[in-house]
Coordinates of C-alpha atoms and ligand atoms in Angstrom, one line a residue:
M1 CA 135.7 86.5 95.4
K2 CA 136.3 87.5 99.2
I3 CA 136.4 90.9 100.3
Q4 CA 139.2 92.0 102.7
L5 CA 138.6 94.7 104.9
K6 CA 141.3 97.5 105.4
P7 CA 138.9 100.3 106.1
S8 CA 140.4 104.0 106.3
A9 CA 142.3 104.6 109.5
N10 CA 141.7 108.5 108.9
P11 CA 138.0 108.9 108.0
V12 CA 136.8 112.4 107.4
P13 CA 135.7 113.7 110.8
D14 CA 132.0 113.4 111.5
V15 CA 131.3 117.2 111.7
E16 CA 132.8 117.7 108.3
R17 CA 131.1 114.4 106.8
R18 CA 127.8 115.6 108.0
E19 CA 128.3 119.0 106.4
R20 CA 129.3 117.1 103.0
V21 CA 126.4 114.9 103.1
S22 CA 123.8 117.7 103.9
A23 CA 124.8 119.6 100.8
P24 CA 126.2 116.8 98.6
G25 CA 125.9 118.0 94.8
F26 CA 127.1 115.3 92.4
G27 CA 130.6 113.9 92.5
K28 CA 131.7 116.9 94.8
Y29 CA 133.0 114.5 97.9
Y30 CA 133.9 111.0 98.1
T31 CA 133.6 108.6 101.0
D32 CA 136.3 107.2 103.3
N33 CA 136.8 104.0 101.4
M34 CA 136.9 102.3 97.9
V35 CA 137.0 98.8 96.7
V36 CA 139.9 97.4 94.4
A37 CA 140.3 94.2 92.8
N38 CA 142.6 92.9 90.2
W39 CA 142.3 90.5 87.2
S40 CA 144.9 88.7 85.1
E41 CA 144.3 86.1 82.5
A42 CA 146.5 83.6 84.1
D43 CA 145.1 83.8 87.7
G44 CA 141.4 85.5 87.1
W45 CA 140.0 87.8 89.8
S46 CA 142.1 88.3 92.9
D47 CA 140.0 88.9 96.4
A48 CA 138.5 92.4 96.6
E49 CA 140.0 94.6 99.0
L50 CA 138.1 97.4 100.9
V51 CA 140.8 100.0 101.4
P52 CA 141.0 103.9 102.2
Y53 CA 140.0 106.2 99.3
A54 CA 143.2 107.2 97.7
P55 CA 144.8 108.1 94.5
I56 CA 145.9 105.0 92.4
T57 CA 149.4 104.8 90.5
L58 CA 149.5 103.5 87.2
D59 CA 152.2 103.2 84.4
P60 CA 151.8 105.8 81.6
A61 CA 151.8 103.0 79.1
T62 CA 148.8 101.3 80.8
A63 CA 146.3 100.3 78.0
V64 CA 143.2 102.1 79.4
F65 CA 145.1 105.6 78.8
H66 CA 145.9 104.7 75.0
Y67 CA 142.6 102.8 73.7
G68 CA 140.0 103.5 76.1
Q69 CA 139.2 100.2 77.2
E70 CA 136.8 100.9 80.1
I71 CA 133.5 100.4 81.6
F72 CA 131.3 101.8 84.4
E73 CA 128.1 101.5 86.2
G74 CA 125.9 103.9 88.4
L75 CA 123.6 102.9 91.2
K76 CA 122.2 104.2 94.3
A77 CA 122.0 103.4 98.1
Y78 CA 118.9 105.1 99.7
R79 CA 118.0 106.3 103.2
Q80 CA 114.9 104.2 104.2
A81 CA 112.1 105.8 106.2
D82 CA 113.1 103.9 109.3
G83 CA 116.7 104.9 109.0
G84 CA 118.0 101.8 107.2
V85 CA 119.8 101.8 103.9
S86 CA 118.8 100.0 100.7
L87 CA 120.1 99.6 97.2
F88 CA 117.8 99.7 94.1
R89 CA 118.1 96.6 91.8
P90 CA 121.9 96.2 92.2
Q91 CA 121.7 92.8 90.2
E92 CA 120.5 94.6 87.2
N93 CA 123.6 96.9 87.4
G94 CA 126.0 93.8 88.0
A95 CA 124.2 92.1 84.9
R96 CA 124.6 95.2 82.7
F97 CA 128.4 95.4 84.0
A98 CA 128.9 92.1 82.9
R99 CA 127.3 92.6 79.3
S100 CA 129.3 96.0 79.0
A101 CA 132.6 93.9 79.9
A102 CA 131.8 91.4 77.2
R103 CA 131.3 94.2 74.7
M104 CA 134.6 95.7 75.6
A105 CA 136.7 92.4 75.7
L106 CA 137.2 92.9 79.5
P107 CA 136.7 90.1 82.0
E108 CA 133.3 89.6 83.2
L109 CA 132.8 90.2 87.1
P110 CA 130.4 87.8 88.4
V111 CA 127.2 89.4 89.5
E112 CA 127.0 88.3 92.8
D113 CA 130.7 89.6 93.4
F114 CA 129.7 92.8 91.9
V115 CA 126.8 93.2 94.5
A116 CA 128.9 92.0 97.4
T117 CA 131.6 94.8 96.7
V118 CA 128.7 97.4 96.6
E119 CA 127.2 96.1 99.7
A120 CA 130.5 96.0 101.5
L121 CA 131.3 99.7 100.5
V122 CA 127.8 100.8 101.5
K123 CA 127.9 99.1 104.9
Q124 CA 131.2 100.6 105.6
D125 CA 130.4 104.1 104.6
A126 CA 126.9 104.2 105.7
G127 CA 127.4 107.5 107.5
W128 CA 127.8 109.0 104.0
V129 CA 124.3 108.0 102.9
P130 CA 122.1 111.5 102.7
N131 CA 118.9 111.6 104.7
N132 CA 116.6 113.7 102.5
P133 CA 114.4 112.3 100.0
G134 CA 115.7 112.4 96.3
E135 CA 119.3 112.3 97.7
S136 CA 121.5 109.1 98.0
L137 CA 124.8 107.5 98.0
Y138 CA 125.9 107.2 94.2
L139 CA 128.1 104.2 93.6
R140 CA 130.3 104.3 90.7
P141 CA 132.0 100.8 90.0
F142 CA 134.3 100.7 87.0
M143 CA 136.9 98.6 85.4
I144 CA 139.8 99.6 83.4
A145 CA 142.4 97.7 81.1
S146 CA 145.6 97.7 83.1
E147 CA 148.1 95.7 81.0
V148 CA 151.1 97.8 80.4
G149 CA 151.9 98.1 76.7
L150 CA 150.8 99.9 73.4
G151 CA 150.0 96.7 71.5
V152 CA 146.2 97.1 70.1
R153 CA 144.7 93.9 71.7
P154 CA 142.4 93.1 74.5
S155 CA 144.1 93.6 77.8
N156 CA 145.5 90.4 79.6
A157 CA 144.9 92.4 83.0
A158 CA 142.1 94.5 84.4
M159 CA 141.4 96.4 87.6
Y160 CA 138.0 96.8 89.1
L161 CA 137.2 99.6 91.4
L162 CA 134.3 101.0 93.2
I163 CA 133.9 104.7 94.7
A164 CA 131.1 106.5 96.3
T165 CA 129.5 109.8 96.4
P166 CA 127.0 111.4 98.3
A167 CA 124.5 112.7 95.5
A168 CA 121.7 115.0 95.2
A169 CA 119.5 114.6 92.0
Y170 CA 121.6 115.7 88.9
F171 CA 119.1 118.3 88.1
N172 CA 116.3 120.3 90.2
A173 CA 113.1 118.6 90.0
A174 CA 111.3 121.7 89.8
K175 CA 113.3 123.1 87.1
P176 CA 112.6 121.6 83.4
V177 CA 115.5 120.4 81.4
S178 CA 116.1 122.1 77.8
V179 CA 117.4 119.7 75.1
W180 CA 119.3 120.2 71.9
I181 CA 118.6 117.5 69.3
S182 CA 121.8 116.9 67.7
T183 CA 121.7 116.2 63.9
E184 CA 125.5 116.9 63.3
Y185 CA 126.9 114.1 65.6
V186 CA 125.8 110.6 66.4
R187 CA 126.2 108.9 69.9
A188 CA 126.0 105.1 68.7
A189 CA 125.7 103.1 65.3
P190 CA 124.4 99.7 64.7
G191 CA 127.2 97.2 65.6
G192 CA 129.0 99.8 67.7
T193 CA 129.0 100.3 71.6
G194 CA 125.9 102.3 72.4
E195 CA 124.3 99.4 74.3
A196 CA 127.4 99.3 76.6
K197 CA 128.2 101.5 79.3
C198 CA 131.7 102.4 78.3
G199 CA 133.7 105.8 78.8
G200 CA 134.2 106.1 75.2
N201 CA 130.5 106.7 74.5
Y202 CA 130.6 109.6 76.9
A203 CA 134.0 111.0 75.5
A204 CA 132.6 111.0 72.0
S205 CA 129.5 112.8 73.2
L206 CA 131.3 115.8 74.8
V207 CA 131.5 117.9 71.7
A208 CA 127.7 117.8 71.1
Q209 CA 127.2 118.6 74.8
K210 CA 129.4 121.7 74.1
A211 CA 127.2 122.6 71.2
A212 CA 124.1 122.1 73.4
A213 CA 125.3 124.5 76.0
K214 CA 126.3 127.1 73.3
E215 CA 122.6 126.9 72.4
G216 CA 121.5 127.6 75.8
C217 CA 120.5 123.8 76.4
D218 CA 121.3 121.5 79.3
Q219 CA 121.6 118.1 77.3
V220 CA 121.8 116.7 74.1
V221 CA 119.2 114.4 72.4
W222 CA 120.6 111.6 70.3
L223 CA 119.1 110.6 67.0
D224 CA 119.7 107.4 65.0
A225 CA 123.1 107.0 63.2
V226 CA 121.5 105.8 59.9
E227 CA 118.6 108.0 59.0
R228 CA 119.2 110.8 61.6
K229 CA 115.5 111.2 62.4
W230 CA 114.7 108.5 65.1
V231 CA 114.8 109.8 68.7
E232 CA 117.1 107.5 70.7
E233 CA 118.0 109.0 74.2
M234 CA 120.0 111.6 76.0
G235 CA 123.6 111.7 76.9
G236 CA 123.2 110.1 80.4
M237 CA 119.4 109.4 80.4
N238 CA 116.6 107.7 78.5
L239 CA 113.7 109.6 77.2
F240 CA 109.8 109.0 77.6
F241 CA 106.9 110.6 76.1
V242 CA 103.4 111.2 77.6
K243 CA 100.4 110.7 75.1
G244 CA 97.1 112.0 76.3
S245 CA 96.4 113.0 79.9
G246 CA 94.8 111.6 83.0
D247 CA 94.2 108.1 83.7
K248 CA 94.0 107.0 80.0
A249 CA 97.5 108.5 79.1
T250 CA 100.0 106.3 77.3
I251 CA 103.7 106.4 78.6
F252 CA 106.0 105.8 75.6
T253 CA 109.6 105.1 75.4
P254 CA 111.9 104.6 72.3
S255 CA 112.6 100.7 71.7
L256 CA 116.0 99.3 72.4
T257 CA 117.3 99.1 68.9
G258 CA 120.7 98.1 70.2
T259 CA 122.2 101.6 70.0
L260 CA 120.4 102.8 73.3
L261 CA 121.9 102.2 76.8
P262 CA 119.1 99.8 78.3
G263 CA 118.4 101.9 81.4
I264 CA 117.4 100.4 84.6
T265 CA 115.1 103.3 85.6
R266 CA 113.6 102.9 82.1
Y267 CA 113.0 99.4 82.5
S268 CA 111.5 100.1 86.1
L269 CA 109.2 102.9 85.0
L270 CA 107.5 100.9 82.4
T271 CA 106.5 98.5 85.1
V272 CA 105.7 101.3 87.5
A273 CA 103.5 103.1 84.8
K274 CA 101.7 99.8 84.1
D275 CA 101.1 99.3 88.1
L276 CA 99.6 102.9 88.1
G277 CA 97.1 101.9 85.5
Y278 CA 98.7 103.8 82.4
N279 CA 99.1 102.1 79.0
V280 CA 102.9 101.5 78.2
E281 CA 104.3 101.4 74.6
E282 CA 107.9 100.9 73.2
G283 CA 108.3 102.0 69.5
M284 CA 110.1 104.5 67.2
I285 CA 109.4 108.2 67.0
S286 CA 110.8 110.6 64.8
V287 CA 111.8 114.2 65.6
D288 CA 108.9 115.4 63.3
Q289 CA 106.5 113.1 65.0
W290 CA 107.7 114.5 68.3
R291 CA 107.2 118.2 67.1
A292 CA 103.9 117.3 65.4
G293 CA 102.6 115.7 68.7
V294 CA 103.5 118.4 70.8
A295 CA 101.9 121.0 68.3
S296 CA 98.5 118.6 68.2
G297 CA 98.5 118.4 71.8
E298 CA 98.7 114.6 71.5
I299 CA 102.0 114.7 73.3
T300 CA 101.5 116.4 76.7
E301 CA 104.8 115.7 78.7
V302 CA 108.1 114.3 77.9
F303 CA 110.8 113.5 80.6
A304 CA 114.4 112.1 81.0
C305 CA 115.2 109.3 83.4
G306 CA 118.3 107.7 84.8
T307 CA 119.9 106.9 87.9
A308 CA 121.7 110.2 88.5
A309 CA 118.9 112.2 86.9
V310 CA 115.9 110.4 88.5
I311 CA 113.1 111.6 86.7
S312 CA 113.4 115.3 85.1
G313 CA 110.7 117.0 83.0
I314 CA 111.9 118.3 79.6
G315 CA 110.5 121.9 79.0
E316 CA 111.9 122.9 75.7
A317 CA 113.5 121.3 72.7
K318 CA 115.8 123.0 70.2
S319 CA 117.5 121.9 67.0
A320 CA 118.9 123.3 64.0
Q321 CA 115.3 123.0 62.3
G322 CA 113.7 125.1 65.2
N323 CA 112.6 125.1 68.7
F324 CA 109.6 124.0 70.4
T325 CA 108.0 124.1 74.1
I326 CA 106.4 121.0 75.6
G327 CA 103.1 121.7 77.5
D328 CA 103.5 124.8 79.5
G329 CA 107.3 124.2 79.5
K330 CA 107.2 122.8 83.2
P331 CA 107.3 119.3 84.3
G332 CA 103.9 117.7 83.9
P333 CA 101.7 116.0 86.3
I334 CA 102.3 112.5 85.1
T335 CA 106.1 113.0 85.2
M336 CA 105.7 114.2 88.7
K337 CA 103.6 111.3 89.6
L338 CA 105.9 108.6 88.3
R339 CA 108.9 110.5 90.1
E340 CA 107.1 110.5 93.3
H341 CA 106.0 106.9 93.1
L342 CA 109.7 105.6 92.0
L343 CA 111.1 107.6 94.7
G344 CA 108.6 106.4 97.2
I345 CA 109.8 102.8 96.3
Q346 CA 113.3 103.6 96.7
H347 CA 113.0 105.3 100.0
G348 CA 110.7 102.7 101.3
T349 CA 107.6 104.8 101.6
V350 CA 105.8 103.1 98.6
A351 CA 105.2 99.4 98.8
D352 CA 108.0 97.4 97.0
A353 CA 105.7 95.2 94.9
H354 CA 108.2 93.6 92.7
G355 CA 111.2 93.0 95.4
W356 CA 113.5 95.6 93.9
M357 CA 115.1 96.9 97.0
K358 CA 118.0 95.0 98.6
R359 CA 118.5 95.9 102.2
V360 CA 121.9 96.6 103.4
L361 CA 121.5 98.0 106.7
Ligands
LIG401 N1 121.3 106.2 78.7 C1 122.6 106.6 79.2 C2 123.5 107.0 78.0 C3 123.1 106.6 80.3 O1 124.3 107.0 80.7 C4 122.3 106.4 81.5 C5 122.7 106.4 82.9 O2 123.1 105.4 83.3 C6 120.9 106.1 81.2 C7 120.5 106.0 79.8 C8 119.9 105.4 82.2 O3 120.3 104.3 82.8 P1 119.8 103.9 84.2 O4 118.5 104.1 84.4 O5 120.4 102.5 84.4 O6 120.8 104.7 85.0
LIG402 C1 124.0 107.5 85.6 O1 122.7 107.9 85.9 O2 124.5 106.5 86.5 C2 124.8 107.9 84.7 O3 125.8 107.3 84.5 C3 124.6 109.0 84.0 C4 125.6 110.2 83.9 C5 126.0 110.7 85.3 C6 126.8 109.4 83.3

C-alpha cells in the first residue's frame, strides 16, 4: 500500500492550533488531515490517501449503519524530552486491529500498512502533538463495512480511516475513579466479540454506563457472563489489583479468558511491574474476593489502565450488594509509581528497555 499525500491546503491557523493543543480535552478537536483507504473483494486494498480532515458521504443503505460491522483502535504519539515525537507499540495495535477485523469478517489491513498510515498522519500533523507529560496525540484508526445493501452478509467493501485528536488523560490522575459493578448487564460472553475492539461492544455497554452514572460512578466494572461473579474489565480499560505493599507487592490482573479486550497497556504493565521488582500474577478474582481482600487489607490498591485512561486509581466500588472504599480512597503509591514509569518510557525520560517506542520525528 502506497500513501498518497494531499494534505490540507487550509490548516487551522498556528495561533488557534496552539490554543487547542494547550487545552486538548479528549476528542474535542481534530487535526488538519486524515487517512482514507478503500478495500473491495475484487481488488483488495487501494493506496491510502492522506487528505484534509473532512466529513465523509455515505449512502444511507451502507452496511455499517444497519448491522454495525465496524472495528477501531486507539494509540498515542508522545512528545519526547528532546522535542521529537514517538509512538508507543504501534505494531501491537496493528496486530490487534487485524485480529478484530478477522472476528468481524472485515478485511485485514497488513500491520506494516497500518503503522505506515499512522506514521504518515503523525508526521504531517506533528504540530498537534501536545508538549506536557501525560498529554499526547490520540490516533483513532477505524474500519467500516461500506457495501451498499441491506442483505445480512459480510460486506464486500470496506473503508479504513485514521483520524487524530490532541488528548489529555481521560481522567485526572489525582482524582480517583469510582466504579459501578454491573450485575444486571453483561459486556461479553464466551464465543462473542469481547476480545475484538468493535463498536458494537461499546454500544451495548452504554446502558450500563448510564446506570453507573445514576449511582454516581464514573465507570462500569464488567463481570463474566456465565456466573456473573468473576471480575473482567471496565468499559474502556483493564483492571489491576495490588496485593500487599512495598517492594514485595504482587500486581494482579484478571486472565484473558476470551471475553476481555487484551489491552496493550495491561500487557506492558505486566512487564514494567516485573522490571520494577514486583511479583506479577494473572488469574481469576470474584467480586466477593475483591471485597474481602479490601476488608482484610490484602488488596491495597486497585487501578484501571488503557491507552486513553493511562493509569487511574480506583477509590470506590459500588454495586447492588453494597459499596466499599479501597485503601484511603486515593490513588495508591504503587499505582502512581507504575504510572510515572510508563509515562516516562512513553515520553522518553525513562530508558526504553524493551524497544517499545517507535520514533516518528
Ligand atoms: N478494555 C477495553 C474494553 C478497552 O476499550 C480498552 C481500550 O482500548 C482497554 C481495555 C485497554 O486497552 P489498551 O491498553 O490497548 O488501550
Ligand atoms: C482507548 O483507550 O484507546 C479506548 O479505546 C478507550 C475508550 C476511549 C473507548
